[in-house]
mmCIF file of C-alpha atoms in Angstrom:
data_model
loop_
_atom_site.group_PDB
_atom_site.id
_atom_site.type_symbol
_atom_site.label_atom_id
_atom_site.label_comp_id
_atom_site.label_asym_id
_atom_site.label_seq_id
_atom_site.Cartn_x
_atom_site.Cartn_y
_atom_site.Cartn_z
ATOM 1 C CA MET A 1 119.413 20.735 132.413
ATOM 2 C CA ALA A 2 122.823 21.816 133.696
ATOM 3 C CA PRO A 3 125.493 22.374 131.037
ATOM 4 C CA THR A 4 128.026 19.620 130.578
ATOM 5 C CA PRO A 5 131.402 20.688 132.019
ATOM 6 C CA PRO A 6 134.246 20.895 129.508
ATOM 7 C CA GLU A 7 136.701 18.025 129.253
ATOM 8 C CA ARG A 8 139.831 18.279 131.368
ATOM 9 C CA ALA A 9 143.038 19.155 129.586
ATOM 10 C CA GLU A 10 145.741 16.696 130.599
ATOM 11 C CA SER A 11 149.165 18.130 131.371
ATOM 12 C CA VAL A 12 152.014 15.612 131.714
ATOM 13 C CA LEU A 13 154.875 16.588 134.025
ATOM 14 C CA THR A 14 158.455 15.337 133.899
ATOM 15 C CA ARG A 15 159.096 15.830 137.618
ATOM 16 C CA SER A 16 157.296 16.728 140.813
ATOM 17 C CA PRO A 17 156.908 20.524 141.191
ATOM 18 C CA SER A 18 158.923 22.381 143.826
ATOM 19 C CA LEU A 19 156.614 23.471 146.637
ATOM 20 C CA ALA A 20 158.337 26.663 147.832
ATOM 21 C CA PRO A 21 157.698 28.780 144.700
ATOM 22 C CA LEU A 22 154.139 27.436 144.461
ATOM 23 C CA LEU A 23 153.379 28.508 148.033
ATOM 24 C CA ALA A 24 154.930 31.905 147.334
ATOM 25 C CA ARG A 25 152.881 32.376 144.164
ATOM 26 C CA GLY A 26 149.697 31.318 145.950
ATOM 27 C CA ALA A 27 150.410 33.794 148.743
ATOM 28 C CA VAL A 28 150.908 36.655 146.265
ATOM 29 C CA LEU A 29 147.685 35.872 144.378
ATOM 30 C CA SER A 30 145.526 35.202 147.463
ATOM 31 C CA PRO A 31 144.491 38.836 148.159
ATOM 32 C CA PHE A 32 143.002 39.055 144.653
ATOM 33 C CA ARG A 33 140.746 36.014 145.039
ATOM 34 C CA ARG A 34 137.008 36.465 145.630
ATOM 35 C CA PRO A 35 135.655 33.019 146.625
ATOM 36 C CA ASP A 36 132.446 32.039 144.864
ATOM 37 C CA PRO A 37 131.015 28.498 144.732
ATOM 38 C CA ALA A 38 129.670 29.263 141.249
ATOM 39 C CA ALA A 39 133.171 29.975 139.913
ATOM 40 C CA ALA A 40 134.664 27.533 137.421
ATOM 41 C CA PRO A 41 137.417 25.301 138.842
ATOM 42 C CA PRO A 42 140.570 24.576 136.840
ATOM 43 C CA ARG A 43 139.944 22.002 134.115
ATOM 44 C CA THR A 44 143.548 20.775 134.076
ATOM 45 C CA ARG A 45 144.476 17.248 135.115
ATOM 46 C CA LEU A 46 148.125 17.011 136.094
ATOM 47 C CA VAL A 47 149.849 13.667 135.480
ATOM 48 C CA LEU A 48 153.275 12.577 136.708
ATOM 49 C CA PRO A 49 154.192 9.207 135.149
ATOM 50 C CA GLY A 50 156.892 6.778 136.210
ATOM 51 C CA LEU A 51 157.099 7.962 139.812
ATOM 52 C CA ARG A 52 159.002 5.815 142.308
ATOM 53 C CA PRO A 53 158.901 6.873 145.993
ATOM 54 C CA ASP A 54 162.266 7.965 147.364
ATOM 55 C CA PRO A 55 163.324 5.486 150.102
ATOM 56 C CA ALA A 56 164.941 8.148 152.323
ATOM 57 C CA GLU A 57 161.929 10.475 152.136
ATOM 58 C CA LEU A 58 159.589 7.556 152.781
ATOM 59 C CA ALA A 59 161.621 6.465 155.831
ATOM 60 C CA ALA A 60 161.538 10.009 157.254
ATOM 61 C CA TYR A 61 157.763 10.157 156.762
ATOM 62 C CA ALA A 62 157.200 6.752 158.368
ATOM 63 C CA LYS A 63 159.305 7.746 161.369
ATOM 64 C CA VAL A 64 157.519 11.029 162.107
ATOM 65 C CA CYS A 65 154.061 9.451 161.645
ATOM 66 C CA GLY A 66 154.697 6.206 163.547
ATOM 67 C CA PHE A 67 154.440 3.744 160.654
ATOM 68 C CA PRO A 68 156.742 0.688 160.608
ATOM 69 C CA ALA A 69 160.199 1.727 159.421
ATOM 70 C CA ALA A 70 160.984 -1.348 157.324
ATOM 71 C CA ALA A 71 157.577 -1.895 155.686
ATOM 72 C CA ASP A 72 157.659 -2.821 151.992
ATOM 73 C CA THR A 73 154.255 -1.181 151.402
ATOM 74 C CA LEU A 74 153.504 2.534 151.257
ATOM 75 C CA PRO A 75 151.685 3.910 154.326
ATOM 76 C CA VAL A 76 148.044 4.430 153.391
ATOM 77 C CA THR A 77 148.401 8.236 153.577
ATOM 78 C CA TYR A 78 151.706 8.522 151.708
ATOM 79 C CA PRO A 79 150.273 8.877 148.171
ATOM 80 C CA HIS A 80 148.645 12.100 149.412
ATOM 81 C CA VAL A 81 152.159 13.401 150.147
ATOM 82 C CA LEU A 82 153.285 12.366 146.661
ATOM 83 C CA GLY A 83 150.335 14.185 145.110
ATOM 84 C CA PHE A 84 150.520 17.300 147.295
ATOM 85 C CA PRO A 85 152.953 19.244 145.022
ATOM 86 C CA LEU A 86 150.638 18.641 142.054
ATOM 87 C CA ALA A 87 147.651 19.807 144.099
ATOM 88 C CA MET A 88 149.568 22.925 145.124
ATOM 89 C CA ARG A 89 150.412 23.649 141.502
ATOM 90 C CA LEU A 90 146.701 23.592 140.666
ATOM 91 C CA MET A 91 145.631 25.599 143.725
ATOM 92 C CA SER A 92 148.329 28.255 143.277
ATOM 93 C CA ALA A 93 147.529 28.793 139.592
ATOM 94 C CA ARG A 94 145.798 31.928 138.314
ATOM 95 C CA ASP A 95 142.643 30.034 137.341
ATOM 96 C CA PHE A 96 142.064 28.598 140.838
ATOM 97 C CA PRO A 97 139.305 30.783 142.325
ATOM 98 C CA LEU A 98 140.027 30.366 146.056
ATOM 99 C CA PRO A 99 142.815 32.067 148.041
ATOM 100 C CA LEU A 100 145.576 29.643 148.975
ATOM 101 C CA LEU A 101 146.359 31.552 152.179
ATOM 102 C CA GLY A 102 143.930 30.526 154.904
ATOM 103 C CA LEU A 103 142.639 27.507 152.987
ATOM 104 C CA VAL A 104 141.622 24.841 155.543
ATOM 105 C CA HIS A 105 141.845 21.084 154.894
ATOM 106 C CA THR A 106 138.465 19.865 156.193
ATOM 107 C CA SER A 107 138.277 16.184 155.213
ATOM 108 C CA ILE A 108 139.871 13.333 153.316
ATOM 109 C CA SER A 109 138.537 10.028 152.037
ATOM 110 C CA VAL A 110 140.908 7.344 150.759
ATOM 111 C CA THR A 111 140.275 4.128 148.886
ATOM 112 C CA ARG A 112 143.214 1.730 148.663
ATOM 113 C CA HIS A 113 142.263 -1.015 146.229
ATOM 114 C CA ARG A 114 145.251 -3.206 147.032
ATOM 115 C CA ALA A 115 148.660 -3.087 148.670
ATOM 116 C CA THR A 116 151.022 -0.531 147.121
ATOM 117 C CA PRO A 117 154.645 -1.762 147.195
ATOM 118 C CA SER A 118 157.097 0.968 148.146
ATOM 119 C CA ALA A 119 159.641 -0.056 145.476
ATOM 120 C CA ALA A 120 157.195 0.050 142.541
ATOM 121 C CA PHE A 121 156.724 2.691 139.834
ATOM 122 C CA TYR A 122 153.415 4.558 139.660
ATOM 123 C CA ASP A 123 151.569 7.113 137.578
ATOM 124 C CA LEU A 124 150.179 9.948 139.699
ATOM 125 C CA ALA A 125 147.290 12.217 138.658
ATOM 126 C CA VAL A 126 145.592 15.150 140.422
ATOM 127 C CA HIS A 127 142.624 17.342 139.476
ATOM 128 C CA VAL A 128 140.172 19.733 141.113
ATOM 129 C CA ASP A 129 136.772 18.056 141.068
ATOM 130 C CA GLY A 130 134.679 21.147 141.708
ATOM 131 C CA LEU A 131 133.542 23.859 144.113
ATOM 132 C CA ALA A 132 130.593 23.725 146.485
ATOM 133 C CA PRO A 133 128.917 26.141 148.907
ATOM 134 C CA HIS A 134 129.574 25.554 152.591
ATOM 135 C CA ARG A 135 127.954 27.123 155.641
ATOM 136 C CA ARG A 136 131.289 28.798 156.392
ATOM 137 C CA GLY A 137 132.369 29.696 152.856
ATOM 138 C CA THR A 138 133.323 27.820 149.680
ATOM 139 C CA GLU A 139 134.824 24.341 149.538
ATOM 140 C CA ALA A 140 136.995 22.825 146.799
ATOM 141 C CA ALA A 141 137.440 19.093 146.240
ATOM 142 C CA VAL A 142 140.800 17.757 145.036
ATOM 143 C CA VAL A 143 141.103 14.202 143.691
ATOM 144 C CA THR A 144 144.396 12.293 143.683
ATOM 145 C CA GLU A 145 144.850 8.975 141.871
ATOM 146 C CA LEU A 146 147.708 6.474 141.882
ATOM 147 C CA ARG A 147 147.945 3.910 139.097
ATOM 148 C CA SER A 148 150.147 0.910 138.485
ATOM 149 C CA GLY A 149 150.040 0.498 134.726
ATOM 150 C CA ASP A 150 146.354 0.734 133.823
ATOM 151 C CA GLU A 151 145.206 -0.308 137.308
ATOM 152 C CA LEU A 152 143.887 2.271 139.770
ATOM 153 C CA VAL A 153 145.411 1.155 143.078
ATOM 154 C CA TRP A 154 144.796 4.177 145.336
ATOM 155 C CA GLU A 155 142.582 7.258 145.205
ATOM 156 C CA SER A 156 141.608 10.069 147.532
ATOM 157 C CA ARG A 157 139.290 13.063 147.718
ATOM 158 C CA SER A 158 140.253 16.003 149.919
ATOM 159 C CA THR A 159 138.099 19.034 150.671
ATOM 160 C CA TYR A 160 139.567 22.485 151.318
ATOM 161 C CA LEU A 161 137.546 25.372 152.742
ATOM 162 C CA ALA A 162 137.968 29.071 152.005
ATOM 163 C CA ARG A 163 136.188 30.840 154.848
ATOM 164 C CA HIS A 164 134.100 33.913 154.042
ATOM 165 C CA ARG A 165 130.680 35.367 154.728
ATOM 166 C CA THR A 166 127.894 33.461 153.069
ATOM 167 C CA ALA A 167 124.121 33.208 153.194
ATOM 168 C CA TYR A 168 124.349 29.450 152.722
ATOM 169 C CA SER A 169 123.229 27.811 155.965
ATOM 170 C CA LYS A 170 123.456 24.112 155.164
ATOM 171 C CA GLY A 171 126.479 22.002 155.916
ATOM 172 C CA PRO A 172 127.514 18.371 155.597
ATOM 173 C CA GLU A 173 125.497 16.081 157.799
ATOM 174 C CA ARG A 174 127.524 15.289 160.902
ATOM 175 C CA THR A 175 126.682 12.112 162.757
ATOM 176 C CA GLU A 176 126.329 12.163 166.513
ATOM 177 C CA ASP A 177 129.709 11.699 168.134
ATOM 178 C CA ARG A 178 129.852 8.487 170.136
ATOM 179 C CA GLU A 179 132.521 8.593 172.791
ATOM 180 C CA LEU A 180 135.220 6.079 171.970
ATOM 181 C CA PRO A 181 137.420 4.429 174.604
ATOM 182 C CA ALA A 182 140.839 6.014 175.094
ATOM 183 C CA VAL A 183 143.736 3.906 173.846
ATOM 184 C CA GLU A 184 146.859 6.073 174.164
ATOM 185 C CA GLU A 185 147.927 9.534 175.217
ATOM 186 C CA TRP A 186 150.439 11.296 172.971
ATOM 187 C CA ARG A 187 152.620 14.219 174.005
ATOM 188 C CA LEU A 188 153.426 16.266 170.938
ATOM 189 C CA PRO A 189 156.629 18.366 170.842
ATOM 190 C CA GLY A 190 156.735 21.961 169.696
ATOM 191 C CA ASP A 191 158.841 21.107 166.640
ATOM 192 C CA LEU A 192 156.444 18.452 165.306
ATOM 193 C CA GLY A 193 155.197 20.760 162.544
ATOM 194 C CA ARG A 194 158.745 21.413 161.353
ATOM 195 C CA ARG A 195 159.606 17.711 161.450
ATOM 196 C CA TYR A 196 156.504 16.693 159.507
ATOM 197 C CA GLY A 197 157.011 19.610 157.110
ATOM 198 C CA ALA A 198 160.553 18.401 156.378
ATOM 199 C CA ALA A 199 159.294 14.854 155.720
ATOM 200 C CA SER A 200 156.226 15.814 153.672
ATOM 201 C CA GLY A 201 157.291 19.060 152.008
ATOM 202 C CA ASP A 202 154.279 20.903 153.470
ATOM 203 C CA ARG A 203 155.940 23.930 155.098
ATOM 204 C CA ASN A 204 152.849 26.047 155.609
ATOM 205 C CA PRO A 205 153.859 28.772 158.131
ATOM 206 C CA ILE A 206 150.960 27.963 160.476
ATOM 207 C CA HIS A 207 152.753 24.701 161.329
ATOM 208 C CA LEU A 208 156.316 25.907 161.726
ATOM 209 C CA HIS A 209 156.646 28.498 164.493
ATOM 210 C CA PRO A 210 154.456 30.379 167.001
ATOM 211 C CA LEU A 211 155.313 33.737 165.415
ATOM 212 C CA THR A 212 154.260 32.710 161.897
ATOM 213 C CA ALA A 213 151.191 30.908 163.237
ATOM 214 C CA ARG A 214 150.048 34.096 165.017
ATOM 215 C CA LEU A 215 149.934 35.890 161.668
ATOM 216 C CA PHE A 216 147.000 33.606 160.829
ATOM 217 C CA GLY A 217 145.199 33.860 164.167
ATOM 218 C CA PHE A 218 146.631 30.855 166.009
ATOM 219 C CA PRO A 219 148.210 31.310 169.456
ATOM 220 C CA ARG A 220 150.859 28.673 168.685
ATOM 221 C CA ALA A 221 151.921 26.520 165.764
ATOM 222 C CA ILE A 222 149.428 23.786 164.913
ATOM 223 C CA ALA A 223 149.969 20.185 163.826
ATOM 224 C CA HIS A 224 149.312 19.276 160.199
ATOM 225 C CA GLY A 225 145.895 17.707 159.774
ATOM 226 C CA MET A 226 147.459 15.004 157.606
ATOM 227 C CA TRP A 227 149.910 14.189 160.399
ATOM 228 C CA THR A 228 147.009 13.663 162.825
ATOM 229 C CA VAL A 229 145.193 11.250 160.522
ATOM 230 C CA ALA A 230 148.414 9.447 159.558
ATOM 231 C CA ARG A 231 149.405 9.008 163.207
ATOM 232 C CA CYS A 232 145.953 7.646 164.061
ATOM 233 C CA LEU A 233 146.019 5.207 161.138
ATOM 234 C CA ALA A 234 149.520 4.050 162.071
ATOM 235 C CA ALA A 235 148.169 3.182 165.521
ATOM 236 C CA HIS A 236 144.909 1.714 164.209
ATOM 237 C CA GLY A 237 146.194 -0.381 161.305
ATOM 238 C CA VAL A 238 144.672 -0.487 157.808
ATOM 239 C CA PRO A 239 143.947 -3.557 155.622
ATOM 240 C CA ASP A 240 145.615 -3.764 152.213
ATOM 241 C CA ALA A 241 142.257 -3.088 150.529
ATOM 242 C CA ALA A 242 140.402 -0.505 152.571
ATOM 243 C CA GLU A 243 138.378 2.671 152.715
ATOM 244 C CA VAL A 244 139.350 5.473 155.086
ATOM 245 C CA ARG A 245 137.368 8.590 155.931
ATOM 246 C CA ALA A 246 138.504 11.363 158.245
ATOM 247 C CA GLU A 247 137.138 14.765 159.187
ATOM 248 C CA PHE A 248 139.370 17.471 160.633
ATOM 249 C CA ARG A 249 137.386 19.152 163.380
ATOM 250 C CA SER A 250 139.708 21.513 165.277
ATOM 251 C CA PRO A 251 143.431 22.371 165.246
ATOM 252 C CA VAL A 252 145.983 20.677 167.517
ATOM 253 C CA LEU A 253 148.212 23.288 169.182
ATOM 254 C CA LEU A 254 151.926 22.537 169.583
ATOM 255 C CA PRO A 255 153.303 21.556 171.988
ATOM 256 C CA GLY A 256 150.328 19.694 173.393
ATOM 257 C CA THR A 257 148.843 16.459 174.648
ATOM 258 C CA VAL A 258 146.154 14.524 172.784
ATOM 259 C CA THR A 259 144.312 11.272 173.357
ATOM 260 C CA TYR A 260 143.910 8.667 170.638
ATOM 261 C CA ALA A 261 140.629 6.776 171.010
ATOM 262 C CA ALA A 262 139.325 3.857 168.941
ATOM 263 C CA ASP A 263 136.677 1.174 168.847
ATOM 264 C CA GLY A 264 136.229 -1.267 165.963
ATOM 265 C CA GLY A 265 136.718 0.650 162.744
ATOM 266 C CA ARG A 266 136.207 4.090 164.276
ATOM 267 C CA PHE A 267 138.896 6.357 165.701
ATOM 268 C CA ALA A 268 139.230 9.877 167.051
ATOM 269 C CA LEU A 269 141.753 12.319 168.445
ATOM 270 C CA HIS A 270 140.719 14.344 171.493
ATOM 271 C CA GLY A 271 142.255 17.252 173.357
ATOM 272 C CA GLY A 272 141.677 18.705 176.776
ATOM 273 C CA GLY A 273 138.170 19.590 177.890
ATOM 274 C CA GLY A 274 136.589 17.060 175.554
ATOM 275 C CA ARG A 275 137.631 18.943 172.419
ATOM 276 C CA VAL A 276 137.499 16.775 169.295
ATOM 277 C CA HIS A 277 140.340 17.307 166.818
ATOM 278 C CA LEU A 278 139.675 14.474 164.381
ATOM 279 C CA THR A 279 137.149 11.736 163.741
ATOM 280 C CA GLY A 280 137.523 8.899 161.281
ATOM 281 C CA GLU A 281 136.642 5.420 160.197
ATOM 282 C CA VAL A 282 138.442 2.493 158.540
ATOM 283 C CA GLY A 283 136.682 -0.322 156.738
ATOM 284 C CA PRO A 284 137.591 -3.132 154.327
ATOM 285 C CA LEU A 285 136.616 -2.878 150.675
#
């Protein structure tokens, strides 16, 4: 019988952490990390109570992602942005076993239990759920929860991959891609990564400029994965109570042209030559 994992230690914050020093600390510690799926993840659960979304920041996010500007409900992906600084605090800490530099966001699943008014106060909580072997390295799962009082109103699970050599050959089962009908073509400007970074706080250098992106092996800056899924969901529409799943398949180079495709609850983002950047699905609870 596997040993029971220790209880998480809850740490209550008084404000959202600043991202810049967290990214810097994660960058400094990254060369000393040796990814191992058997390593123990952090057992800390970070909690930020009494959080109210900033209207100006929310408006900037809605604009860059294509959500309605005057909506009185949070976009379905926005709680991820609220929780991102807490996730970065956990993943940049000394007890996080994966290198922050080069970590790839591979998937996200979201459950919105009901509408989340933009003017309400919420309690936000983030923890690392565990590590798992992946055919391309080691994957960490990060869980974000949004509560109104004692009610869980929104939750997500994101997976992040640290790529390294591994003997593990299995991977998540991937369903056969069914070609979806094209709906719209989007031309993405070269500064999209900087604009989304300003709205979300995620200023990872791979998204900001061709020169900094080349340091990590990309020929040009790439769009944020969370921008691609947010833009698709803004076009698709999401019920108040819904489940969303998305898998990030390949980077979107900036500037560039992509095609949004959808049919029923399924959606995808394609590039030239039939390349698939993103696949996803929306369904009611």
